[in-house]
Each structure stands twice: as structure tokens, then as C-alpha cells.
């Protein structure tokens, strides 16, 4: 079941997302976290809440969705660095409680299987998601099987273009592969919170909510999950019937 919350703009979407997330900021909870521009407003609210209200993350664990292949964690655009810079360094979550898939190593597929085993042993209570302009969730591009586990994938051309802005607008600097939680991994989360804002997400949002459940729009599988909240602003909702 998808519960759709419509907001005016990005700031209001971030406020609503924080309201949903707040219920999970409790000892023992397992958060599934995401990168990209979309969750920045939510993360800023989580940091503010930690600083002002003392909400503690000492007994919270987290699993991130994905990481670029080949970027060292010290690279400012690695998702490891993103998470530290935008959230982990500003809250009291112990480093050992946080997990970001590694995009480095000799046996990326073996590491990916291990990542799924860790998630199976520690099921995610709420998974935060953005959506790509091509309907991807994490780096599960169109065509990815719905039952996929964590795996190495090639990025779609449109994703490389979308992410160019983080790499000096130089397309040759954008990694072409990533390690990503699979759609099957994501669907195991007990609850899912997807945020989509801006007109470049409108087509993907329409396909996710009103289209058939089909691998051509990876996010459409969320129609089959029992507990999904989708928060969209006016621009992202523009094409809905
Ligand atoms: P964005 O990316 O938040 O940077 O728009 C979303 C995504 O690709 O999932």
C-alpha cells in the first residue's frame, strides 16, 4: 500500500519526511539510508533535532543503499564521505553501527553477498529512497530484476548525466559502475519512505504510482510493498491523474 503525501515544495517535503522518520529514531531501530540531493533536507532536520532535543543514535544502526565502484572513501563524492559529511559526523551514531557498501576490493560480488547477509541478520525498519529521473531506486536501473540482491551494476547514461553535477560537470569523471542494494533487498525493509521533488521527477513519479508494475520503472515495484510512504512536491506531482 502506498500512502502519498503531497507538499508544496522541497522544504515542506523534508518536514513531512522528518515527521515520518522521527518515529524510528529510537534505540534498536535499523535505518536504511540514501544519498543524493533529495535526503539533504531530512538529514539537516535530523542533525538539528539531535543538537536541540538530544535524540540519540547510539543504539541505532544504519545500512546505506549504494556506493560508486572505484572511488576511495576519502573521495568527497564517495557515498561514504557524503554520509559522514551530511549526517554521521553531526550525530552520535557509533561508526561501527553504520554500513555503506564498499566499492573497492577484489571480490565486489562476494562483498555484495556479505552485505545482504548483514541486512538479513539485521532487518531494516525504514528504508529511505529517492527516485531517479529514469525511475531507478538506489542504482537499480530500468530492467533490473525485481528479486535482485546487492550487486555490481553499470549506471544508465541518464544517471551518469544526472550525477555529472557532482563531478565538476565533467561526464568523464563520473564513475560508470556502482554497488547497489538490489530491489529484492530494498523490498525486505519493513517500511519505505520515498521522497521525490522537482519537475525532472514528474514522469518517474507518474510511472511509479500509476503505471504497471514493470521492470521498465524499477520504483513501480513499491506498489507491491505493504508499507510505503511517498512524499512528493507539486512539481513532482504535476503529471499525476
Ligand atoms: P537525487 O537522486 O536525490 O540526487 O535527485 C535521486 C536518485 O537518483 O535516487
Coordinates of C-alpha atoms and ligand atoms in Angstrom, one line a residue:
X1 CA 0.0 0.0 0.0
X2 CA 1.4 3.4 -1.0
X3 CA 0.4 6.4 1.1
X4 CA 1.0 9.5 -0.9
X5 CA 1.7 12.8 0.9
X6 CA 1.6 15.9 -1.3
X7 CA 3.5 19.0 -0.3
X8 CA 4.1 22.5 -1.7
X9 CA 7.8 22.3 -2.1
X10 CA 11.1 20.7 -1.1
X11 CA 11.2 22.3 2.4
X12 CA 7.7 21.0 3.3
X13 CA 8.6 17.6 1.9
X14 CA 11.6 17.5 4.1
X15 CA 9.5 18.5 7.1
X16 CA 7.0 15.7 6.4
X17 CA 9.8 13.2 5.9
X18 CA 11.2 14.1 9.3
X19 CA 7.8 13.6 10.9
X20 CA 7.8 10.0 9.5
X21 CA 11.4 9.3 10.3
X22 CA 11.1 10.7 13.9
X23 CA 9.1 7.6 14.9
X24 CA 12.1 5.4 14.0
X25 CA 14.7 7.4 15.9
X26 CA 14.7 5.1 18.9
X27 CA 17.1 2.6 20.4
X28 CA 17.3 -0.7 18.5
X29 CA 15.9 0.7 15.2
X30 CA 17.7 0.0 11.9
X31 CA 17.6 2.8 9.3
X32 CA 18.1 2.3 5.6
X33 CA 19.8 5.5 4.3
X34 CA 20.2 7.1 0.9
X35 CA 22.4 9.7 -0.7
X36 CA 21.8 12.3 -3.4
X37 CA 20.3 15.8 -3.2
X38 CA 16.9 14.6 -2.0
X39 CA 17.6 13.5 1.6
X40 CA 19.7 16.6 2.4
X41 CA 16.8 18.5 3.9
X42 CA 15.8 15.4 6.0
X43 CA 19.3 14.9 7.2
X44 CA 19.6 18.6 8.2
X45 CA 16.4 18.2 10.3
X46 CA 17.8 15.0 11.9
X47 CA 21.0 16.9 12.9
X48 CA 19.1 19.8 14.3
X49 CA 16.8 17.5 16.3
X50 CA 19.9 15.7 17.7
X51 CA 21.5 19.0 18.6
X52 CA 18.4 20.7 20.1
X53 CA 16.5 17.7 21.5
X54 CA 19.3 15.3 22.3
X55 CA 17.8 12.5 20.2
X56 CA 20.4 9.8 20.4
X57 CA 21.6 7.4 17.7
X58 CA 23.9 5.4 20.0
X59 CA 21.7 2.3 19.7
X60 CA 20.6 2.9 16.1
X61 CA 22.2 1.1 13.2
X62 CA 22.2 2.0 9.5
X63 CA 22.7 0.5 6.1
X64 CA 23.2 2.6 3.1
X65 CA 21.9 1.7 -0.3
X66 CA 24.8 2.1 -2.6
X67 CA 28.4 3.2 -3.4
X68 CA 30.3 4.1 -6.6
X69 CA 32.8 1.5 -7.8
X70 CA 36.4 2.6 -7.7
X71 CA 36.1 5.8 -5.6
X72 CA 38.2 5.7 -2.4
X73 CA 36.2 6.5 0.7
X74 CA 38.3 9.7 1.0
X75 CA 36.9 11.0 -2.3
X76 CA 34.5 13.8 -1.5
X77 CA 31.8 12.3 -3.8
X78 CA 32.0 8.8 -2.4
X79 CA 28.8 8.0 -0.6
X80 CA 30.8 7.0 2.4
X81 CA 32.1 10.6 2.6
X82 CA 28.6 12.0 1.8
X83 CA 27.1 10.2 4.7
X84 CA 29.8 11.4 7.1
X85 CA 29.7 14.9 5.9
X86 CA 25.9 15.3 5.9
X87 CA 24.8 13.1 8.8
X88 CA 27.1 10.8 10.7
X89 CA 29.7 13.4 11.8
X90 CA 26.9 15.5 13.3
X91 CA 25.1 12.9 15.3
X92 CA 26.2 10.4 18.0
X93 CA 25.9 7.2 15.9
X94 CA 28.9 4.9 16.5
X95 CA 31.0 4.3 13.3
X96 CA 30.6 0.6 13.8
X97 CA 26.8 0.9 13.6
X98 CA 26.9 2.4 10.2
X99 CA 27.3 0.4 7.0
X100 CA 27.9 1.8 3.5
X101 CA 28.7 -0.8 0.8
X102 CA 32.3 -0.8 -0.4
X103 CA 33.0 0.0 -4.0
X104 CA 36.6 -1.2 -3.6
X105 CA 38.1 -4.6 -3.4
X106 CA 39.0 -7.7 -5.3
X107 CA 35.7 -9.5 -4.8
X108 CA 32.9 -7.0 -5.1
X109 CA 30.2 -9.7 -5.8
X110 CA 31.3 -11.6 -2.7
X111 CA 31.2 -8.4 -0.7
X112 CA 27.8 -7.7 -2.0
X113 CA 26.5 -11.1 -0.9
X114 CA 28.0 -10.4 2.6
X115 CA 26.2 -7.1 2.7
X116 CA 22.9 -8.9 2.1
X117 CA 23.7 -11.3 4.8
X118 CA 24.3 -8.5 7.2
X119 CA 20.9 -6.9 6.3
X120 CA 19.2 -10.3 6.7
X121 CA 20.6 -10.6 10.2
X122 CA 19.6 -7.0 11.0
X123 CA 16.4 -6.2 9.1
X124 CA 15.8 -2.6 8.1
X125 CA 12.9 -0.9 9.9
X126 CA 12.6 2.0 7.5
X127 CA 14.3 2.5 4.1
X128 CA 14.7 6.0 2.8
X129 CA 14.7 6.3 -1.0
X130 CA 15.0 8.9 -3.7
X131 CA 14.0 8.2 -7.3
X132 CA 16.0 8.7 -10.4
X133 CA 14.5 10.6 -13.4
X134 CA 14.5 7.1 -15.1
X135 CA 12.6 5.5 -12.2
X136 CA 15.6 3.9 -10.6
X137 CA 15.7 3.2 -6.9
X138 CA 19.2 3.1 -5.4
X139 CA 21.2 2.2 -8.6
X140 CA 18.7 -0.3 -9.8
X141 CA 18.3 0.9 -13.3
X142 CA 15.4 0.0 -15.6
X143 CA 15.5 -3.7 -16.5
X144 CA 16.9 -4.8 -13.1
X145 CA 15.1 -7.9 -11.9
X146 CA 12.7 -7.3 -9.0
X147 CA 14.3 -10.2 -7.0
X148 CA 17.8 -8.9 -7.2
X149 CA 20.1 -8.9 -4.2
X150 CA 23.0 -6.5 -3.7
X151 CA 25.1 -6.4 -6.8
X152 CA 27.5 -4.5 -9.1
X153 CA 25.8 -2.6 -11.8
X154 CA 26.5 -0.3 -14.8
X155 CA 25.0 3.2 -14.4
X156 CA 22.5 4.2 -17.1
X157 CA 23.6 7.0 -19.4
X158 CA 20.8 9.3 -17.9
X159 CA 22.1 8.6 -14.4
X160 CA 25.6 9.5 -15.4
X161 CA 24.3 12.7 -16.9
X162 CA 22.2 13.5 -13.8
X163 CA 25.1 12.9 -11.5
X164 CA 27.6 14.9 -13.6
X165 CA 26.8 18.0 -11.4
X166 CA 28.7 16.4 -8.5
X167 CA 31.8 15.8 -10.6
X168 CA 32.6 19.3 -11.9
X169 CA 30.0 18.8 -14.7
X170 CA 32.6 16.6 -16.3
X171 CA 31.0 13.4 -17.5
X172 CA 34.3 11.6 -17.8
X173 CA 34.8 12.0 -14.1
X174 CA 31.5 10.2 -13.1
X175 CA 32.1 6.6 -12.2
X176 CA 30.3 4.2 -14.6
X177 CA 29.6 1.4 -12.1
X178 CA 28.2 1.1 -8.6
X179 CA 27.5 -1.5 -5.9
X180 CA 23.8 -1.3 -5.0
X181 CA 21.3 -3.0 -2.8
X182 CA 19.1 -4.9 -5.1
X183 CA 15.3 -4.4 -5.5
X184 CA 14.8 -7.6 -3.6
X185 CA 17.0 -6.3 -0.7
X186 CA 15.1 -3.0 -0.6
X187 CA 11.7 -4.7 -0.6
X188 CA 12.6 -6.6 2.6
X189 CA 12.5 -3.3 4.6
X190 CA 9.5 -3.2 6.9
X191 CA 8.6 0.3 5.8
X192 CA 9.8 2.5 2.9
X193 CA 9.9 6.3 2.7
X194 CA 10.4 7.7 -0.8
X195 CA 10.8 11.5 -1.4
X196 CA 10.6 13.0 -4.9
X197 CA 10.7 16.7 -5.6
X198 CA 11.2 18.8 -8.7
X199 CA 9.8 18.6 -12.3
X200 CA 12.5 16.2 -13.5
X201 CA 11.0 13.5 -11.3
X202 CA 7.4 14.0 -12.5
X203 CA 7.5 11.3 -15.2
X204 CA 9.1 8.7 -12.9
X205 CA 6.6 9.5 -10.2
X206 CA 3.7 9.0 -12.5
X207 CA 5.0 5.7 -13.7
X208 CA 5.8 4.6 -10.1
X209 CA 2.3 5.4 -8.8
X210 CA 0.0 5.0 -11.9
X211 CA 1.9 2.7 -14.3
X212 CA 2.0 -1.0 -14.4
X213 CA 4.4 -2.8 -12.1
X214 CA 7.2 -3.4 -14.6
X215 CA 11.0 -3.5 -14.6
X216 CA 11.0 -0.6 -17.1
X217 CA 10.2 1.5 -14.0
X218 CA 12.0 -0.1 -11.0
X219 CA 10.2 2.1 -8.5
X220 CA 6.8 0.6 -9.7
X221 CA 7.6 -2.5 -7.5
X222 CA 6.7 -0.4 -4.5
X223 CA 3.1 -0.8 -5.4
X224 CA 3.6 -4.4 -4.1
X225 CA 5.1 -3.4 -0.7
X226 CA 2.7 -3.3 2.2
X227 CA 4.0 -0.1 3.9
X228 CA 5.2 2.7 1.7
X229 CA 5.0 6.5 2.2
X230 CA 5.7 8.6 -0.9
X231 CA 6.2 12.3 -0.3
X232 CA 6.1 14.5 -3.4
X233 CA 6.0 18.2 -4.0
X234 CA 3.8 20.0 -6.6
X235 CA 6.4 19.8 -9.4
X236 CA 6.9 16.1 -9.0
X237 CA 3.2 15.5 -8.8
X238 CA 2.5 17.6 -12.0
X239 CA 1.7 14.6 -14.3
X240 CA -0.5 12.6 -11.9
X241 CA -4.1 12.0 -13.0
Ligands
LIG1 P1 18.8 12.9 -6.3 O1 18.9 11.4 -6.8 O2 18.3 12.8 -4.9 O3 20.2 13.5 -6.4 O4 17.8 13.6 -7.2 C1 17.9 10.5 -6.5 C2 18.2 9.2 -7.1 O5 18.9 9.1 -8.1 O6 17.8 8.2 -6.5

